[in-house]
mmCIF file of C-alpha atoms and ligand atoms in Angstrom:
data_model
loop_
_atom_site.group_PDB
_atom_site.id
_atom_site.type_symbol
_atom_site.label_atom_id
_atom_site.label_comp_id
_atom_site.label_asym_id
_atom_site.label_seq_id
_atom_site.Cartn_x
_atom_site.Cartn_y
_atom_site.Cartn_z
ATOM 1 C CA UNK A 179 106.542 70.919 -38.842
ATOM 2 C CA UNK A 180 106.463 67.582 -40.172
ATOM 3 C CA UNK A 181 109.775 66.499 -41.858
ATOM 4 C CA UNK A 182 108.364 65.455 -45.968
ATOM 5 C CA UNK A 183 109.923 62.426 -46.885
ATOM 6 C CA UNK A 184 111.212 60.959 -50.202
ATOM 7 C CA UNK A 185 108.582 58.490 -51.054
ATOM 8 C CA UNK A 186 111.396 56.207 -52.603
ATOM 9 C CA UNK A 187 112.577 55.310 -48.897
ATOM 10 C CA UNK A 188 109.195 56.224 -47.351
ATOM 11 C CA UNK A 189 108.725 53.513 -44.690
ATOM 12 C CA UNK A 190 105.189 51.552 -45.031
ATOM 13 C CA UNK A 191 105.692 49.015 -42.732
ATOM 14 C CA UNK A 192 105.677 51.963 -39.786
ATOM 15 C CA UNK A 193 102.501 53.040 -41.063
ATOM 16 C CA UNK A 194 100.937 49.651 -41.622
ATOM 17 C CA UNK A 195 102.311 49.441 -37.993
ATOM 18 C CA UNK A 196 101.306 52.669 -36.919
ATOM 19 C CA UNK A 197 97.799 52.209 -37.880
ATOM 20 C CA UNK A 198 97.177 48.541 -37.332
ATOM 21 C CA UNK A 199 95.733 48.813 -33.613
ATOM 22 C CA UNK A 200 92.756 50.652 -34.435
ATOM 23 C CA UNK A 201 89.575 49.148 -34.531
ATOM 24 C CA UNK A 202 86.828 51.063 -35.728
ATOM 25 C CA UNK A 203 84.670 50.371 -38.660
ATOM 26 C CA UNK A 204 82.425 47.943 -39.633
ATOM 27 C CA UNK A 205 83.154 45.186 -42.636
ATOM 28 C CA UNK A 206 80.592 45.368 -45.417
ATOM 29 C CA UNK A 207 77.929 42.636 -44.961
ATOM 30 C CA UNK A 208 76.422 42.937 -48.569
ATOM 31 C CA UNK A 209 77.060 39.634 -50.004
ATOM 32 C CA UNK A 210 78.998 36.535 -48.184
ATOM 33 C CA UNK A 211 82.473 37.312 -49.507
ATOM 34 C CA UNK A 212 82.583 40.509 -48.260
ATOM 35 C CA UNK A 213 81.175 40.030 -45.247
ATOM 36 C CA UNK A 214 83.927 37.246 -44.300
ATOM 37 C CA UNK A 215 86.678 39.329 -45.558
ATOM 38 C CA UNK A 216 89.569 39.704 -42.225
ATOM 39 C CA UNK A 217 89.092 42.848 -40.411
ATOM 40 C CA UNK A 218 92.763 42.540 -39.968
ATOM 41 C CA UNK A 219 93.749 42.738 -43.444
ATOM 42 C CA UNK A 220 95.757 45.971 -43.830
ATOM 43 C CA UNK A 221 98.122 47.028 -46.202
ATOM 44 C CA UNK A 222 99.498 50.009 -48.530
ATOM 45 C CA UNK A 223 101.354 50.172 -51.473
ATOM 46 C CA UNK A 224 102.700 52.935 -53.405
ATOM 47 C CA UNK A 225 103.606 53.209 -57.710
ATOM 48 C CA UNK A 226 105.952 55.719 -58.639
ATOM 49 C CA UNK A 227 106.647 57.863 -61.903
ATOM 50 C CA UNK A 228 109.541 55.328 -62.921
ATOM 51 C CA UNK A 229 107.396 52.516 -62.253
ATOM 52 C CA UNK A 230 108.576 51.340 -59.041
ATOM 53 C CA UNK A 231 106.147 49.563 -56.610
ATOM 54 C CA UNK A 232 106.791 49.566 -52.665
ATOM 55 C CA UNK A 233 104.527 48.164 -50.361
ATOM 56 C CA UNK A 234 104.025 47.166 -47.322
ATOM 57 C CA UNK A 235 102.708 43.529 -45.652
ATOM 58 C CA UNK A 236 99.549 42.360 -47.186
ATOM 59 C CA UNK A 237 99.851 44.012 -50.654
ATOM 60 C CA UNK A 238 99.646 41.561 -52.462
ATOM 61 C CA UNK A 239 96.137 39.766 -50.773
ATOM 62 C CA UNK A 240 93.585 39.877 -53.254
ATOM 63 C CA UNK A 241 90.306 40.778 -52.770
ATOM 64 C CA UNK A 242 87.413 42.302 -55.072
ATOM 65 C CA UNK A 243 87.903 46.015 -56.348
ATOM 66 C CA UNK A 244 84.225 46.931 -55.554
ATOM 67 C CA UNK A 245 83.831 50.664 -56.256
ATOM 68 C CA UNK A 246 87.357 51.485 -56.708
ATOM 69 C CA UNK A 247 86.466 50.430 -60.293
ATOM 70 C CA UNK A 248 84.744 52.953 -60.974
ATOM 71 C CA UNK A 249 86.962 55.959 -61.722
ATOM 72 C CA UNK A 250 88.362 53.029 -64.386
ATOM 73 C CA UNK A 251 85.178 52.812 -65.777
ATOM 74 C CA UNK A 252 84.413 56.232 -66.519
ATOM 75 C CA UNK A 253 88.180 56.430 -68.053
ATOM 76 C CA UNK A 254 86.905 53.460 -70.805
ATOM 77 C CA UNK A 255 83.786 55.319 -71.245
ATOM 78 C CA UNK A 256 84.846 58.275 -72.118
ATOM 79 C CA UNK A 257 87.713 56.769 -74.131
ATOM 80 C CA UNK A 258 84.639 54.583 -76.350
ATOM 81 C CA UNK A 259 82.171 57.295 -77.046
ATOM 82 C CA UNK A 260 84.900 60.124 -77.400
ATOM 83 C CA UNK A 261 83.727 62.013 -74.618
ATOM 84 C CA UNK A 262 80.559 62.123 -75.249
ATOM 85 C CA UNK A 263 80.124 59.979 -71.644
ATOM 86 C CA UNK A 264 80.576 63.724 -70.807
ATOM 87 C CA UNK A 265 77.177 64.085 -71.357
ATOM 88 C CA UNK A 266 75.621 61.072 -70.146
ATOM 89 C CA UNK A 267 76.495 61.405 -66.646
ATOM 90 C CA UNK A 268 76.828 64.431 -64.391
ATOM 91 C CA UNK A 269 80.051 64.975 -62.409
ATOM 92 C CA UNK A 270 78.525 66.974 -59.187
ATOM 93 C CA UNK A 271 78.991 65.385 -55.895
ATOM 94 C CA UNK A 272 75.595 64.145 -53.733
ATOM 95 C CA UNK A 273 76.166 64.307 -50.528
ATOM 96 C CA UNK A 274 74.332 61.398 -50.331
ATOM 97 C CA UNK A 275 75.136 57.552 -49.824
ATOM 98 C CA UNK A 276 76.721 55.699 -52.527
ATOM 99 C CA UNK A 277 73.795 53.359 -53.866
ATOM 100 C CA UNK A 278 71.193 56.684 -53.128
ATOM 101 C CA UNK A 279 68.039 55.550 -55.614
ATOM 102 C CA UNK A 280 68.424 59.560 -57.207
ATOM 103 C CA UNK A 281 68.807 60.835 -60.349
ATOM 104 C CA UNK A 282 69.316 64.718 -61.792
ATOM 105 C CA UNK A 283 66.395 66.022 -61.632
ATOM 106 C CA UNK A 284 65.490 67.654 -65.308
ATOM 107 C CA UNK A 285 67.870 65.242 -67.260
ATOM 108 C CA UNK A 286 66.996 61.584 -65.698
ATOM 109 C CA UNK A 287 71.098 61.458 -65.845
ATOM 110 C CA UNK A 288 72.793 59.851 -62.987
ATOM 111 C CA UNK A 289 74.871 62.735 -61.049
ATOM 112 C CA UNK A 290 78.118 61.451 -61.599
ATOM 113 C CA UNK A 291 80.518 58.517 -62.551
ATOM 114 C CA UNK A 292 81.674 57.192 -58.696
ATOM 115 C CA UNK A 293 78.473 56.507 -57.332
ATOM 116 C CA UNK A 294 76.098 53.260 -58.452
ATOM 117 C CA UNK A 295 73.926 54.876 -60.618
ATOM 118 C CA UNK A 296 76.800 56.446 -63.030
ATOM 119 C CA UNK A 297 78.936 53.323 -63.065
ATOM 120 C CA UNK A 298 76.287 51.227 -64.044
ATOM 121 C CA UNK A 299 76.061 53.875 -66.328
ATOM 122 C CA UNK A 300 79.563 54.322 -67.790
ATOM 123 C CA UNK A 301 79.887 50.400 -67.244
ATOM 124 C CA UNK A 302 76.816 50.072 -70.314
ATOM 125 C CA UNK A 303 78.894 53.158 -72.493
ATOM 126 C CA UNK A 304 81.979 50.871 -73.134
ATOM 127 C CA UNK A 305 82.363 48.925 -76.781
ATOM 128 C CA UNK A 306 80.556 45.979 -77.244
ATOM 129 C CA UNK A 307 77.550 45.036 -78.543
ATOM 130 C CA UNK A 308 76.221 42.815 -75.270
ATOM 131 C CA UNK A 309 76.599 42.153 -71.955
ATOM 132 C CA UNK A 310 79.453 39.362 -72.458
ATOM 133 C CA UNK A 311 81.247 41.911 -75.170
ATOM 134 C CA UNK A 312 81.195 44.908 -72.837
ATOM 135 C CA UNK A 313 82.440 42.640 -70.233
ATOM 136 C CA UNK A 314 85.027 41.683 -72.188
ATOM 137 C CA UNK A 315 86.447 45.182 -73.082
ATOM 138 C CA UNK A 316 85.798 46.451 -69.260
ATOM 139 C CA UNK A 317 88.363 43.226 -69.051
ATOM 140 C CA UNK A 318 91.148 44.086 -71.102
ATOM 141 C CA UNK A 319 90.637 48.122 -70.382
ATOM 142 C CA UNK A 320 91.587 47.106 -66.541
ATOM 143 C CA UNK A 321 94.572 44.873 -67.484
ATOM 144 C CA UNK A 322 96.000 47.668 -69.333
ATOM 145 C CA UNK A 323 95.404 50.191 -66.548
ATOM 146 C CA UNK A 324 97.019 47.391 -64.045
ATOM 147 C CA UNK A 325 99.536 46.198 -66.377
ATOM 148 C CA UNK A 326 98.436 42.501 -66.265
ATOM 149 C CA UNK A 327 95.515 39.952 -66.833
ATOM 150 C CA UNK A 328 93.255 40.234 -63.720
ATOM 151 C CA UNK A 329 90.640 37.381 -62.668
ATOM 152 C CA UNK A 330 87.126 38.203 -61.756
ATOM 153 C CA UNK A 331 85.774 36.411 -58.585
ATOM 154 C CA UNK A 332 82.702 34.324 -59.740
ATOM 155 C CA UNK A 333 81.059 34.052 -57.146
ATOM 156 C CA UNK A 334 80.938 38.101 -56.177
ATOM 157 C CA UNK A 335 80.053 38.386 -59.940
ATOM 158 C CA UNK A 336 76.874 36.153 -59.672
ATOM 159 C CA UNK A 337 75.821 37.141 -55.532
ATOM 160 C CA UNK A 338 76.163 41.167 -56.639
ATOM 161 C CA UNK A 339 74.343 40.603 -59.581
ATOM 162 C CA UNK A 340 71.502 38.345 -57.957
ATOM 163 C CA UNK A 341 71.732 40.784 -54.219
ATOM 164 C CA UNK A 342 72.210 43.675 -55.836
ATOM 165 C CA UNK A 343 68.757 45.145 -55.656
ATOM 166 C CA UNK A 344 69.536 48.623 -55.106
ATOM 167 C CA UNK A 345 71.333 48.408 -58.279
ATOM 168 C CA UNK A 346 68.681 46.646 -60.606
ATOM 169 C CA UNK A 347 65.959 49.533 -59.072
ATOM 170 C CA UNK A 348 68.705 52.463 -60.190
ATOM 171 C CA UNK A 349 69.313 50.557 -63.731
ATOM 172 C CA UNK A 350 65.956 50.592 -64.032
ATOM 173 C CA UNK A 351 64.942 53.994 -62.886
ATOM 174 C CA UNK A 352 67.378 54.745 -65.888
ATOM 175 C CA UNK A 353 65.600 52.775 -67.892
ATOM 176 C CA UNK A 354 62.576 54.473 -67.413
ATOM 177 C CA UNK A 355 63.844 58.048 -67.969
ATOM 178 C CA UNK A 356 65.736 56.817 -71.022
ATOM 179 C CA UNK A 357 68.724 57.683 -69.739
ATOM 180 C CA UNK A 358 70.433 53.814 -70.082
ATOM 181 C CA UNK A 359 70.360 51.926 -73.420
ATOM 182 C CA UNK A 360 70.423 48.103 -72.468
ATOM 183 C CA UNK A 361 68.306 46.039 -70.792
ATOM 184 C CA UNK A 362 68.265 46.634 -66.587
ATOM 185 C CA UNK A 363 69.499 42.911 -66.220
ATOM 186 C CA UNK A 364 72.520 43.089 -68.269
ATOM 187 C CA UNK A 365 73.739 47.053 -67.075
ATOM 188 C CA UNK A 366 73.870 45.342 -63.210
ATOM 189 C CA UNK A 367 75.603 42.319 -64.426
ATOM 190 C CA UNK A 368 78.069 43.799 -66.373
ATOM 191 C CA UNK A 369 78.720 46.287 -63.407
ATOM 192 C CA UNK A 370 78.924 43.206 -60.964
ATOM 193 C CA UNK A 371 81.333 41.426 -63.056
ATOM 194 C CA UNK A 372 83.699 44.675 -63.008
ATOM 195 C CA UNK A 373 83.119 45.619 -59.236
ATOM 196 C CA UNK A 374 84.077 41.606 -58.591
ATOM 197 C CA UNK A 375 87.591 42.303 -61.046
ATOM 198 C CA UNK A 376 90.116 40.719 -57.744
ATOM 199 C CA UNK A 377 93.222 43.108 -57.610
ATOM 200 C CA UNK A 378 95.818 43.787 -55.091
ATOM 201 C CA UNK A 379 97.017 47.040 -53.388
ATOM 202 C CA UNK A 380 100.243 47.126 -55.287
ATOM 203 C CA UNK A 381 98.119 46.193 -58.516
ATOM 204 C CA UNK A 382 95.463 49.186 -57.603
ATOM 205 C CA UNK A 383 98.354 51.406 -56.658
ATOM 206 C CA UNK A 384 100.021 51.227 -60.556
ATOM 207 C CA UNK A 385 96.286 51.875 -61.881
ATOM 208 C CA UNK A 386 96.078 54.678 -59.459
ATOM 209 C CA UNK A 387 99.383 55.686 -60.879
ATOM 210 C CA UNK A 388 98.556 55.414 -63.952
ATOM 211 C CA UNK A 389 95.780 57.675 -64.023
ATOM 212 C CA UNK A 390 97.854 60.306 -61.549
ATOM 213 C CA UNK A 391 100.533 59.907 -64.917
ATOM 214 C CA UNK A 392 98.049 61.124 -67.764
ATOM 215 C CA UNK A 393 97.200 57.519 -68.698
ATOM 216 C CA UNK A 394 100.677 56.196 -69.368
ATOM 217 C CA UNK A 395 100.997 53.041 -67.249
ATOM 218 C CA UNK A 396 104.284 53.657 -65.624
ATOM 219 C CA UNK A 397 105.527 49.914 -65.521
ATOM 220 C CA UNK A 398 104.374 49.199 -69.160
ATOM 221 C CA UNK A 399 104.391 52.604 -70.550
ATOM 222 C CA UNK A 400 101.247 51.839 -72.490
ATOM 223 C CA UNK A 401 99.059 54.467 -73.256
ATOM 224 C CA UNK A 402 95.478 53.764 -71.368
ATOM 225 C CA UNK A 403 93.733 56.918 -72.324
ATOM 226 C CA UNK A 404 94.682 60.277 -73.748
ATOM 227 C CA UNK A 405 95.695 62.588 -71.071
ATOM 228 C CA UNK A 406 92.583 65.047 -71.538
ATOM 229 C CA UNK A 407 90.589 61.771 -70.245
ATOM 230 C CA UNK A 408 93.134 60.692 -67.296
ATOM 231 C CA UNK A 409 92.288 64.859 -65.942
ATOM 232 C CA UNK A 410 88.983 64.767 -66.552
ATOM 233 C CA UNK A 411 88.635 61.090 -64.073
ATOM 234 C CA UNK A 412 91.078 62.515 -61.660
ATOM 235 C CA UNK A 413 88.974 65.877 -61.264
ATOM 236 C CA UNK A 414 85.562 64.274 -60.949
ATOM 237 C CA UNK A 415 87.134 61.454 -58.271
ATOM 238 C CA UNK A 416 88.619 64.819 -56.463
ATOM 239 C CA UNK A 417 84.770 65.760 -55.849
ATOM 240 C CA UNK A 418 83.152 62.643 -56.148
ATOM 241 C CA UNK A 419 85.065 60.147 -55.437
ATOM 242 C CA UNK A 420 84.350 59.263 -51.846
ATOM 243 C CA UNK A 421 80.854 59.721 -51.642
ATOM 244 C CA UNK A 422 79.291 61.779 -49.338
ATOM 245 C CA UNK A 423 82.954 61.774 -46.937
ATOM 246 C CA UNK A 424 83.991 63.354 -50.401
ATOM 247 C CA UNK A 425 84.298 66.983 -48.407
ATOM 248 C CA UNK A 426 85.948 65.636 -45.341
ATOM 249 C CA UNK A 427 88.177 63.470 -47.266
ATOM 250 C CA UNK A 428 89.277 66.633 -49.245
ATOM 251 C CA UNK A 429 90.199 68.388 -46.128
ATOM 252 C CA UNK A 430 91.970 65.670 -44.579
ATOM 253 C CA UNK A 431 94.100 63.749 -46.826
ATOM 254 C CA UNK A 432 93.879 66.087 -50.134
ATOM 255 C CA UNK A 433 94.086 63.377 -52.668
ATOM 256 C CA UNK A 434 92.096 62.950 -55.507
ATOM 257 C CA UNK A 435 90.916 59.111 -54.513
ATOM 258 C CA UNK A 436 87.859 56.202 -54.888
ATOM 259 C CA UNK A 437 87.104 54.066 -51.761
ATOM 260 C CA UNK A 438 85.249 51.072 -51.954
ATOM 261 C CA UNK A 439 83.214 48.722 -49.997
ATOM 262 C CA UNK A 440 86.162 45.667 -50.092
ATOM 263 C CA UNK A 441 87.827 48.685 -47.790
ATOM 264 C CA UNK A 442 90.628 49.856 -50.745
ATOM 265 C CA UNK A 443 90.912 53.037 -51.413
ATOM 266 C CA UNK A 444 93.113 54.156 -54.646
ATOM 267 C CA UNK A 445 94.479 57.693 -55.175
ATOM 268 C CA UNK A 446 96.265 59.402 -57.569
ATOM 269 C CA UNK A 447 98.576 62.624 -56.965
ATOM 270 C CA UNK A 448 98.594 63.851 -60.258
ATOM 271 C CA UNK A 449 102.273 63.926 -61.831
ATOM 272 C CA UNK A 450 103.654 62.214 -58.591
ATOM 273 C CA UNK A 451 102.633 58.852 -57.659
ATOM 274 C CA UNK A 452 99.684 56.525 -57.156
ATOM 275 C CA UNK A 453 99.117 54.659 -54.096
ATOM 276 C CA UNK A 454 96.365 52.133 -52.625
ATOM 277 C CA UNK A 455 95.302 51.202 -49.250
ATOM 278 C CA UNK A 456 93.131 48.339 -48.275
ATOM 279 C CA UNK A 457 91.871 47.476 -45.085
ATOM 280 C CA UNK A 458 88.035 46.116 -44.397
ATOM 281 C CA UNK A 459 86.333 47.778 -41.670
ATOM 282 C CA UNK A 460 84.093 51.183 -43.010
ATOM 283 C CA UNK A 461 83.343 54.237 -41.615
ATOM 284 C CA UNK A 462 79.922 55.834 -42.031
ATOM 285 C CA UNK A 463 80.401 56.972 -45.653
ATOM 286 C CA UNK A 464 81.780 53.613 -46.695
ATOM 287 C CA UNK A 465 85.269 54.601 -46.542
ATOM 288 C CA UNK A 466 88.103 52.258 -45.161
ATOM 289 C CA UNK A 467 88.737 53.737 -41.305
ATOM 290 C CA UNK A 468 92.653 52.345 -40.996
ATOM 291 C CA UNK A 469 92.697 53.183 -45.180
ATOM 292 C CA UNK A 470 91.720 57.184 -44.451
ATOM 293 C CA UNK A 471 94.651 56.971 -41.376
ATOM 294 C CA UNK A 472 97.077 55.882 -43.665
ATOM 295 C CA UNK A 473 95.830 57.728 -47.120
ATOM 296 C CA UNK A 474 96.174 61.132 -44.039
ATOM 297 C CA UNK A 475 99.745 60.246 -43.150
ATOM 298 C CA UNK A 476 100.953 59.680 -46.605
ATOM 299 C CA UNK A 477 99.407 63.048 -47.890
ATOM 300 C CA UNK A 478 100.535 65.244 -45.022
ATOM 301 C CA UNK A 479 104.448 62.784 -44.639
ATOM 302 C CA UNK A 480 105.227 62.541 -48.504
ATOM 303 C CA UNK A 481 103.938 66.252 -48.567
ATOM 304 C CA UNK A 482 101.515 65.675 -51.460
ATOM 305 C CA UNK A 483 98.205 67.029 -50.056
ATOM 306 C CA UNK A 484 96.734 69.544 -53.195
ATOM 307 C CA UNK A 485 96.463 72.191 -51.171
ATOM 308 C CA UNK A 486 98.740 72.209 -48.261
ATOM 309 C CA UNK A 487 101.861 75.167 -48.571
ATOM 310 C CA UNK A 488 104.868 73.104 -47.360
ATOM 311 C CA UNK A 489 104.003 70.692 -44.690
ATOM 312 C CA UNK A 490 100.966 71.533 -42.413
ATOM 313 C CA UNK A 491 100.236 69.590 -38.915
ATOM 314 C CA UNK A 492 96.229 68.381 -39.382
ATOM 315 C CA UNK A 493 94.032 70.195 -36.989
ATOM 316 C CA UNK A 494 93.634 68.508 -33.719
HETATM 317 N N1 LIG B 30 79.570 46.531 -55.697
HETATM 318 C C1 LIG B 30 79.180 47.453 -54.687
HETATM 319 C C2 LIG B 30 77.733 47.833 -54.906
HETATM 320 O O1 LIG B 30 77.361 48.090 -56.011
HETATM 321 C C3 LIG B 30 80.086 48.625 -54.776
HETATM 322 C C4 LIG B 30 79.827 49.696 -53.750
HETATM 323 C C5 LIG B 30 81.116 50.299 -53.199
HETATM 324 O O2 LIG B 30 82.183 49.687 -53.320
HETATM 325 O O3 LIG B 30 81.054 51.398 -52.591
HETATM 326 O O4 LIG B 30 76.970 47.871 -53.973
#
């Protein structure tokens, strides 16, 4: 059996270590930026119930939070309309790729909040009366969440916006079934501009924490979102949240988490900690491959996997 160790003297530099000499996984070629991120980049960080951030080498590299956004997004939706996001969006996995051009079929919704089609979605459900407005909010909803001012890269912002075709069909499929109220044009750039928000992985790992915590940041102790809206994000990224690896990723490491095409993933163990990981090269399903090593070894060493009884070896 696996010894469980105290996460307060857990040590991340073995794991960064540990996991550094693999080399599988392609880097997202999408836009520029992302395509000349370092494959090498790799590094883990960990925000605990008092607040306390450890993390390993490279934690505090910044890169664009791409899809791991997302569960953030659905959080400020839900907190504008008073739940009633809850019925804008489903919330039941795809099995399908992340930018799939598919709607519900009967409703014209998009299936749920971590894949494109919801978060451009939720992204056009936040307060503001235009694009620049509900940028602004999406702004000062993330600071809270991460517990400081955060930049947006300008150039992701504009190339996602202007590359992002896949995106401007879905906004306006959604569009068409009446399912998204503003124009195509400015659901994709306000969705850009969010997906291009730079953090770090000790910055994602306090707004992964802070969601695991009910919505109290842990190092401000501000109140993001009620706690009925921190359970309801958690749950759906627990199904959702890494696309169609959403099953596997459930199995393996047993965190409720969002990955992301910048190669972060954030999770949240509800009531114990949030962490982040962030390393380039993807897997198949667009997950980070040295990210899903280390999210695995966390969940099965700190002993936090949902469903595990004690500590379980992982099947060979
Ligand atoms: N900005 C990316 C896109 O919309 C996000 C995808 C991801 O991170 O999985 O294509």
């Amino acid at each position: 059996m696996t010894e469980i160790s105290d996460p307060r003297h857990y040590d991340l530099e073995a794991l960064r270590a540990r996991v550094r000499t693999e080399r599988g996984g392609e880097v997202d070629d999408s836009i520029p930026q992302l395509a000349n991120a370092d494959p090498d980049l790799c590094g883990v960080a960990l925000c605990l119930p008092d607040g306390t951030v450890r993390a390993s080498a490279d934690s505090r590299v910044a890169f664009s939070v791409q899809s791991a956004v997302k569960p953030f997004l659905f959080a400020l939706a839900l907190l504008d309309t008073d739940g009633e996001a809850l019925e804008r969006v489903g919330i039941e996995p795809t099995g399908e790729s992340f930018d799939a051009i598919k709607l519900e079929s009967g409703t014209g919704r998009p299936p749920n909040p971590m894949v494109n089609a919801g978060a451009l979605l939720t992204a056009s459900l936040v307060d503001g009366s235009d694009a620049e407005a509900r940028s602004h909010r999406i702004a000062r909803g993330l600071a809270a969440f991460a517990g400081r001012e955060l930049e947006v890269d300008e150039d992701v912002a504009h190339n996602e916006h202007l590359l992002g075709d896949r995106n401007h069909a879905l906004a306006h499929l959604m569009r068409a079934e009446g399912t998204l109220t503003p124009s195509a044009d400015d659901a994709v750039a306000v969705y850009a501009r969010a997906c291009a928000t730079l953090v770090d992985a000790e910055t994602l790992a306090v707004m992964g924490a802070t969601l695991a915590l009910g919505g109290v940041n842990p190092r401000t102790g501000e109140r993001t979102v009620p706690a009925r809206v921190a359970r309801d994000v958690v749950s759906v990224m627990a199904t959702c949240g890494v696309y169609d690896g959403s099953g596997r990723w459930m199995r393996a490491v047993g965190i409720p988490a969002k990955s992301s095409v910048s190669g972060a993933i954030v999770l949240a163990v509800p009531g114990r900690l949030g962490a982040a990981v962030i390393s380039p090269p993807l897997d198949a399903q667009g997950t980070s491959v040295r990210g899903h090593l280390m999210s695995e070894a966390l969940s099965e060493e700190l002993g936090v996997h949902s469903f595990a009884v004690g500590s379980v070896r992982p099947t060979p």
